[in-house]
Short mmCIF file of C-alpha atoms in Angstrom, two decimals:
data_model
loop_
_atom_site.label_atom_id
_atom_site.label_comp_id
_atom_site.label_asym_id
_atom_site.label_seq_id
_atom_site.Cartn_x
_atom_site.Cartn_y
_atom_site.Cartn_z
CA MET G 22 0.00 0.00 0.00
CA ALA G 23 1.32 3.45 -0.91
CA GLN G 24 2.33 5.91 1.80
CA GLN G 25 -0.78 7.68 3.10
CA ASP G 26 -1.00 11.42 2.53
CA PHE G 27 -4.29 12.75 3.92
CA VAL G 28 -5.11 16.37 3.11
CA VAL G 29 -8.27 18.46 3.43
CA LEU G 30 -10.53 17.89 0.41
CA ASN G 31 -10.54 21.12 -1.55
CA LYS G 32 -12.68 21.92 -4.59
CA ASP G 33 -10.06 24.13 -6.20
CA GLU G 34 -7.13 21.75 -5.75
CA HIS G 35 -9.00 18.48 -6.32
CA LYS G 36 -11.57 19.43 -8.97
CA ASP G 37 -10.08 17.02 -11.54
CA LEU G 38 -9.67 14.00 -9.27
CA LYS G 39 -11.42 10.67 -9.75
CA ILE G 40 -11.70 7.61 -7.52
CA LYS G 41 -11.23 4.10 -8.87
CA HIS G 42 -13.46 1.33 -7.52
CA ASP G 43 -11.66 -1.63 -5.93
CA PRO G 44 -14.01 -4.55 -5.11
CA THR G 45 -11.19 -6.37 -3.28
CA LEU G 46 -10.79 -3.51 -0.76
CA ALA G 47 -7.05 -4.11 -1.02
CA HIS G 48 -6.26 -1.14 1.22
CA GLY G 49 -7.44 -3.29 4.14
CA LYS G 50 -5.48 -6.44 3.36
CA GLU G 51 -2.98 -5.82 6.17
CA SER G 52 -5.62 -4.95 8.78
CA HIS G 53 -6.58 -7.86 11.02
CA LEU G 54 -8.64 -5.53 13.22
CA ILE G 55 -11.07 -3.03 11.65
CA ALA G 56 -13.32 -0.69 13.62
CA ILE G 57 -17.04 -1.51 13.47
CA ALA G 58 -19.74 0.79 14.85
CA VAL G 59 -22.64 -0.51 16.90
CA ASN G 60 -25.16 0.38 14.19
CA GLU G 61 -23.30 -2.03 11.88
CA TYR G 62 -23.40 -5.02 14.23
CA ALA G 63 -26.54 -6.60 12.77
CA ARG G 64 -25.02 -6.64 9.27
CA ALA G 65 -21.49 -7.62 10.30
CA ALA G 66 -22.28 -10.31 12.88
CA SER G 67 -23.11 -12.97 10.30
CA SER G 68 -19.65 -12.83 8.76
CA VAL G 69 -17.05 -11.70 11.32
CA PRO G 70 -16.46 -11.95 15.09
CA ILE G 71 -17.17 -8.59 16.75
CA VAL G 72 -14.97 -7.89 19.76
CA LEU G 73 -13.78 -5.05 21.94
CA ILE G 74 -10.14 -4.15 22.42
CA LYS G 75 -8.83 -2.10 25.31
CA ASP G 76 -6.71 1.01 25.13
CA ASP G 77 -4.64 0.73 28.30
CA LYS G 78 -3.45 4.33 27.99
CA ASN G 79 -6.86 5.77 28.83
CA ASP G 80 -8.63 2.60 30.02
CA THR G 81 -11.25 2.67 27.25
CA TYR G 82 -12.61 0.03 24.88
CA HIS G 83 -12.94 0.17 21.11
CA SER G 84 -15.28 -1.87 18.93
CA THR G 85 -13.68 -3.89 16.14
CA GLY G 86 -14.12 -6.81 13.81
CA LEU G 87 -11.60 -9.66 14.05
CA TYR G 88 -10.59 -10.12 10.42
CA GLY G 89 -7.42 -12.13 11.01
CA LEU G 90 -5.56 -14.17 13.59
CA GLU G 91 -2.12 -12.72 12.96
CA ALA G 92 -0.99 -9.10 12.78
CA ASN G 93 -1.04 -7.54 9.30
CA LYS G 94 -2.98 -10.46 7.77
CA ASN G 95 -6.62 -9.94 6.78
CA LEU G 96 -8.16 -13.33 5.94
CA TYR G 97 -11.15 -11.68 4.24
CA PHE G 98 -9.00 -10.14 1.54
CA SER G 99 -8.82 -11.98 -1.77
CA GLU G 100 -7.81 -10.96 -5.28
CA GLU G 101 -11.22 -12.31 -6.32
CA GLY G 102 -13.11 -9.92 -4.04
CA TRP G 103 -13.95 -9.22 -0.41
CA GLN G 104 -14.83 -12.51 1.32
CA ALA G 105 -17.90 -11.34 3.23
CA HIS G 106 -21.31 -9.95 2.34
CA TYR G 107 -20.61 -6.80 4.38
CA ALA G 108 -17.56 -4.56 4.76
CA PRO G 109 -17.43 -2.05 7.65
CA LEU G 110 -17.83 1.64 6.88
CA ASN G 111 -14.33 2.27 8.19
CA LEU G 112 -13.09 0.21 5.25
CA GLN G 113 -15.62 1.43 2.69
CA ARG G 114 -14.91 5.12 3.36
CA TYR G 115 -11.33 4.97 2.04
CA PRO G 116 -9.67 7.01 0.50
CA PHE G 117 -11.75 9.53 2.47
CA ASP G 118 -11.72 10.31 6.16
CA ILE G 119 -13.52 12.76 8.40
CA ARG G 120 -11.73 14.52 11.24
CA PRO G 121 -12.44 17.32 13.70
CA GLU G 122 -10.84 20.69 13.13
CA GLY G 123 -11.88 23.11 15.83
CA GLU G 124 -15.65 22.78 16.16
CA GLN G 125 -16.13 21.43 12.64
CA LEU G 126 -15.83 18.03 11.00
CA ILE G 127 -13.73 18.21 7.84
CA VAL G 128 -13.50 15.73 4.96
CA PHE G 129 -9.99 14.55 4.11
CA ILE G 130 -8.70 12.56 1.14
CA ASP G 131 -5.61 10.38 0.88
CA GLN G 132 -3.97 11.84 -2.20
CA GLY G 133 -1.27 9.19 -1.95
CA SER G 134 -3.79 6.39 -2.55
CA GLU G 135 -3.59 4.31 -5.73
CA LEU G 136 -7.36 4.80 -6.01
CA VAL G 137 -6.97 8.56 -6.49
CA ASN G 138 -6.15 9.68 -10.03
CA LYS G 139 -7.30 11.98 -12.85
CA ASP G 140 -8.12 9.45 -15.55
CA GLU G 141 -10.30 6.61 -14.26
CA GLY G 142 -13.25 6.25 -11.91
CA GLN G 143 -15.88 8.44 -10.27
CA ALA G 144 -15.38 12.21 -10.51
CA LEU G 145 -15.40 14.13 -7.23
CA PHE G 146 -16.81 17.34 -8.67
CA ASP G 147 -19.28 18.27 -11.37
CA GLY G 148 -18.23 21.78 -12.25
CA ASP G 149 -18.33 23.84 -9.08
CA LYS G 150 -20.51 21.35 -7.22
CA ALA G 151 -19.85 18.06 -5.48
CA SER G 152 -20.71 15.11 -7.72
CA GLU G 153 -23.40 12.60 -6.75
CA TYR G 154 -20.59 10.19 -5.92
CA LEU G 155 -18.92 12.64 -3.53
CA GLU G 156 -22.26 13.45 -1.91
CA SER G 157 -22.81 9.74 -1.28
CA ARG G 158 -19.33 9.50 0.30
CA GLN G 159 -20.10 12.51 2.49
CA ARG G 160 -23.31 10.85 3.67
CA MET G 161 -21.33 7.70 4.47
CA LEU G 162 -18.84 9.72 6.51
CA GLY G 163 -21.74 11.32 8.38
CA ASP G 164 -23.14 7.86 9.13
CA LEU G 165 -19.70 6.82 10.34
CA VAL G 166 -19.48 9.73 12.79
CA ARG G 167 -22.97 9.05 14.14
CA GLY G 168 -22.13 5.37 14.49
CA GLU G 169 -18.91 6.12 16.37
CA ASN G 170 -20.77 8.40 18.80
CA MET G 171 -23.41 5.73 19.36
CA THR G 172 -20.70 3.11 19.89
CA ARG G 173 -19.07 5.15 22.64
CA GLU G 174 -22.43 5.37 24.41
CA PHE G 175 -22.98 1.62 23.97
CA ILE G 176 -19.58 0.70 25.38
CA LYS G 177 -20.02 3.11 28.31
CA GLU G 178 -23.40 1.53 29.12
CA VAL G 179 -22.31 -2.12 29.02
CA ASP G 180 -19.09 -1.30 30.88
CA GLU G 181 -20.95 0.44 33.71
CA MET G 182 -23.26 -2.59 33.96
CA GLY G 183 -20.24 -4.88 34.29
CA LEU G 184 -21.01 -6.84 31.12
CA ILE G 185 -17.61 -6.61 29.40
CA ASP G 186 -15.48 -9.70 29.84
CA GLU G 187 -12.31 -11.25 28.46
CA LEU G 188 -12.46 -13.41 25.35
CA ASN G 189 -9.24 -15.41 25.25
CA LEU G 190 -8.75 -17.58 22.19
CA GLY G 191 -6.45 -20.53 21.56
CA VAL G 192 -5.51 -20.94 17.90
CA ILE G 193 -4.24 -24.33 16.74
CA PHE G 194 -2.45 -24.32 13.40
CA LYS G 195 -2.23 -27.35 11.14
CA ASP G 196 1.55 -27.45 11.51
CA GLY G 197 1.03 -28.17 15.20
CA THR G 198 1.91 -24.74 16.54
CA ARG G 199 -0.39 -22.96 18.95
CA LYS G 200 -1.04 -19.31 19.67
CA ASN G 201 -3.14 -17.63 22.33
CA LEU G 202 -4.96 -14.42 21.42
CA VAL G 203 -5.44 -12.17 24.43
CA GLY G 204 -6.64 -8.61 24.84
CA LEU G 205 -10.03 -9.29 23.25
CA TYR G 206 -13.33 -8.69 25.03
CA ASN G 207 -16.98 -9.55 24.49
CA ILE G 208 -20.20 -9.60 26.50
CA ASN G 209 -20.48 -11.96 29.48
CA GLU G 210 -23.75 -13.79 28.84
CA LYS G 211 -24.05 -15.00 32.44
CA LYS G 212 -23.83 -11.44 33.76
CA LEU G 213 -26.31 -10.32 31.11
CA HIS G 214 -28.91 -12.74 32.47
CA GLU G 215 -28.25 -11.47 36.00
CA LEU G 216 -29.23 -7.87 35.17
CA THR G 217 -32.24 -6.39 36.91
CA ASP G 218 -35.45 -5.84 34.97
CA GLU G 219 -34.79 -2.11 35.14
CA GLN G 220 -31.33 -2.50 33.58
CA VAL G 221 -32.66 -4.74 30.80
CA LEU G 222 -35.41 -2.21 30.07
CA GLN G 223 -32.82 0.56 29.94
CA LEU G 224 -30.80 -1.37 27.35
CA HIS G 225 -33.95 -2.02 25.32
CA ARG G 226 -34.95 1.64 25.39
CA ARG G 227 -31.54 2.69 24.13
CA GLY G 228 -31.64 0.08 21.37
CA PHE G 229 -28.62 -1.78 22.72
CA MET G 230 -30.02 -5.27 23.34
CA GLY G 231 -29.88 -6.16 19.66
CA ALA G 232 -26.23 -5.09 19.54
CA ILE G 233 -25.43 -7.19 22.60
CA TYR G 234 -26.90 -10.33 21.08
CA ALA G 235 -25.20 -9.57 17.75
CA MET G 236 -21.86 -9.50 19.57
CA LEU G 237 -22.59 -12.78 21.31
CA THR G 238 -23.69 -14.61 18.17
CA SER G 239 -20.80 -13.20 16.14
CA VAL G 240 -18.37 -15.35 18.14
CA GLY G 241 -19.63 -18.25 16.03
CA GLN G 242 -17.87 -16.64 13.07
CA LEU G 243 -14.56 -17.85 14.48
CA ASN G 244 -15.29 -20.89 12.31
CA ARG G 245 -15.34 -18.53 9.33
CA LEU G 246 -11.78 -17.48 10.17
CA VAL G 247 -10.73 -21.14 10.25
CA GLN G 248 -12.33 -21.66 6.84
CA LEU G 249 -10.72 -18.59 5.28
CA SER G 250 -7.31 -19.51 6.68
CA GLN G 251 -7.19 -22.67 4.56
CA ASN G 252 -5.98 -20.57 1.62
CA SER G 253 -3.25 -18.89 3.67
CA ASP G 254 0.38 -19.84 4.23
CA ASN G 255 -0.45 -20.99 7.75
CA PRO G 256 -3.85 -22.78 7.82
CA VAL G 257 -5.71 -23.05 11.12
CA GLN G 258 -7.01 -26.37 12.39
CA GLY G 259 -9.25 -24.94 15.08
CA ILE G 260 -9.95 -22.11 17.52
CA GLN G 261 -10.87 -22.67 21.16
CA VAL G 262 -12.43 -20.20 23.57
CA LEU G 263 -10.10 -20.51 26.57
CA PRO G 264 -11.32 -20.27 30.16
CA LYS G 265 -10.58 -16.95 31.80
CA GLN G 266 -7.91 -16.85 34.47
CA GLU G 267 -10.35 -16.66 37.38
CA GLU G 268 -12.41 -19.53 35.94
CA GLN G 269 -9.30 -21.65 35.54
CA GLN G 270 -8.29 -20.96 39.14
CA GLN G 271 -11.78 -21.89 40.32
CA GLN G 272 -11.73 -25.13 38.31
CA GLU G 273 -8.34 -26.03 39.77
CA ALA G 274 -9.61 -25.29 43.28
CA GLU G 275 -12.67 -27.48 42.75
CA ALA G 276 -10.74 -30.36 41.16
CA PRO G 277 -10.77 -33.53 43.30
CA THR G 278 -7.50 -34.42 44.98
CA ALA G 279 -6.02 -37.90 45.15
#
């Protein structure tokens, strides 16, 4: 992938630019974690595990799809096309981005992207006005911002209710090697069922219950990762959900002694 060079999108400087369409979404082929907003969960959960990762610097969680089992390897990328029926907005938006500048949100474009050129693809401007294509991209970026805001509220809610829990995975490769994936989080289903009626109603009112169950069911897509890995240099034989440290200690304490 070419060196990124994001600049503010400017009608005068970029009036002749066009964007090529890439059905393979090759710009994401080295991303094994891709941000997914809570309003995308229903569409994404049937093709990719949805997890949370923790930023230890500020003790916050971020929502992401698990698209690979090794760093810099996206198993959903293929020269034949993206290997899922849905791609997250954070992948679709490229080569655009939206960032705050002061009190405003500004659209940026990666002018170093191979998708950006002057000869082929969708024009950004039609005379002095944004083209229909650019308007559709701007709407997508607006949806992305709203989704990110909603996701922060969702994570804050489930965290305050004590529902976030570790999801430790054991990956077994066909060559016999093993690897444990740590630092992933999901919803603790046992704690979910222990919520009070008032808490459950609060989640329903905020539209978060569907997202919670989407996260839980998405764990089944670990099998999809196993399937997709068969075409990689290091195929996976299986993935196990490992017991959490406190569960393992409890099991050892309860184990019968000779």
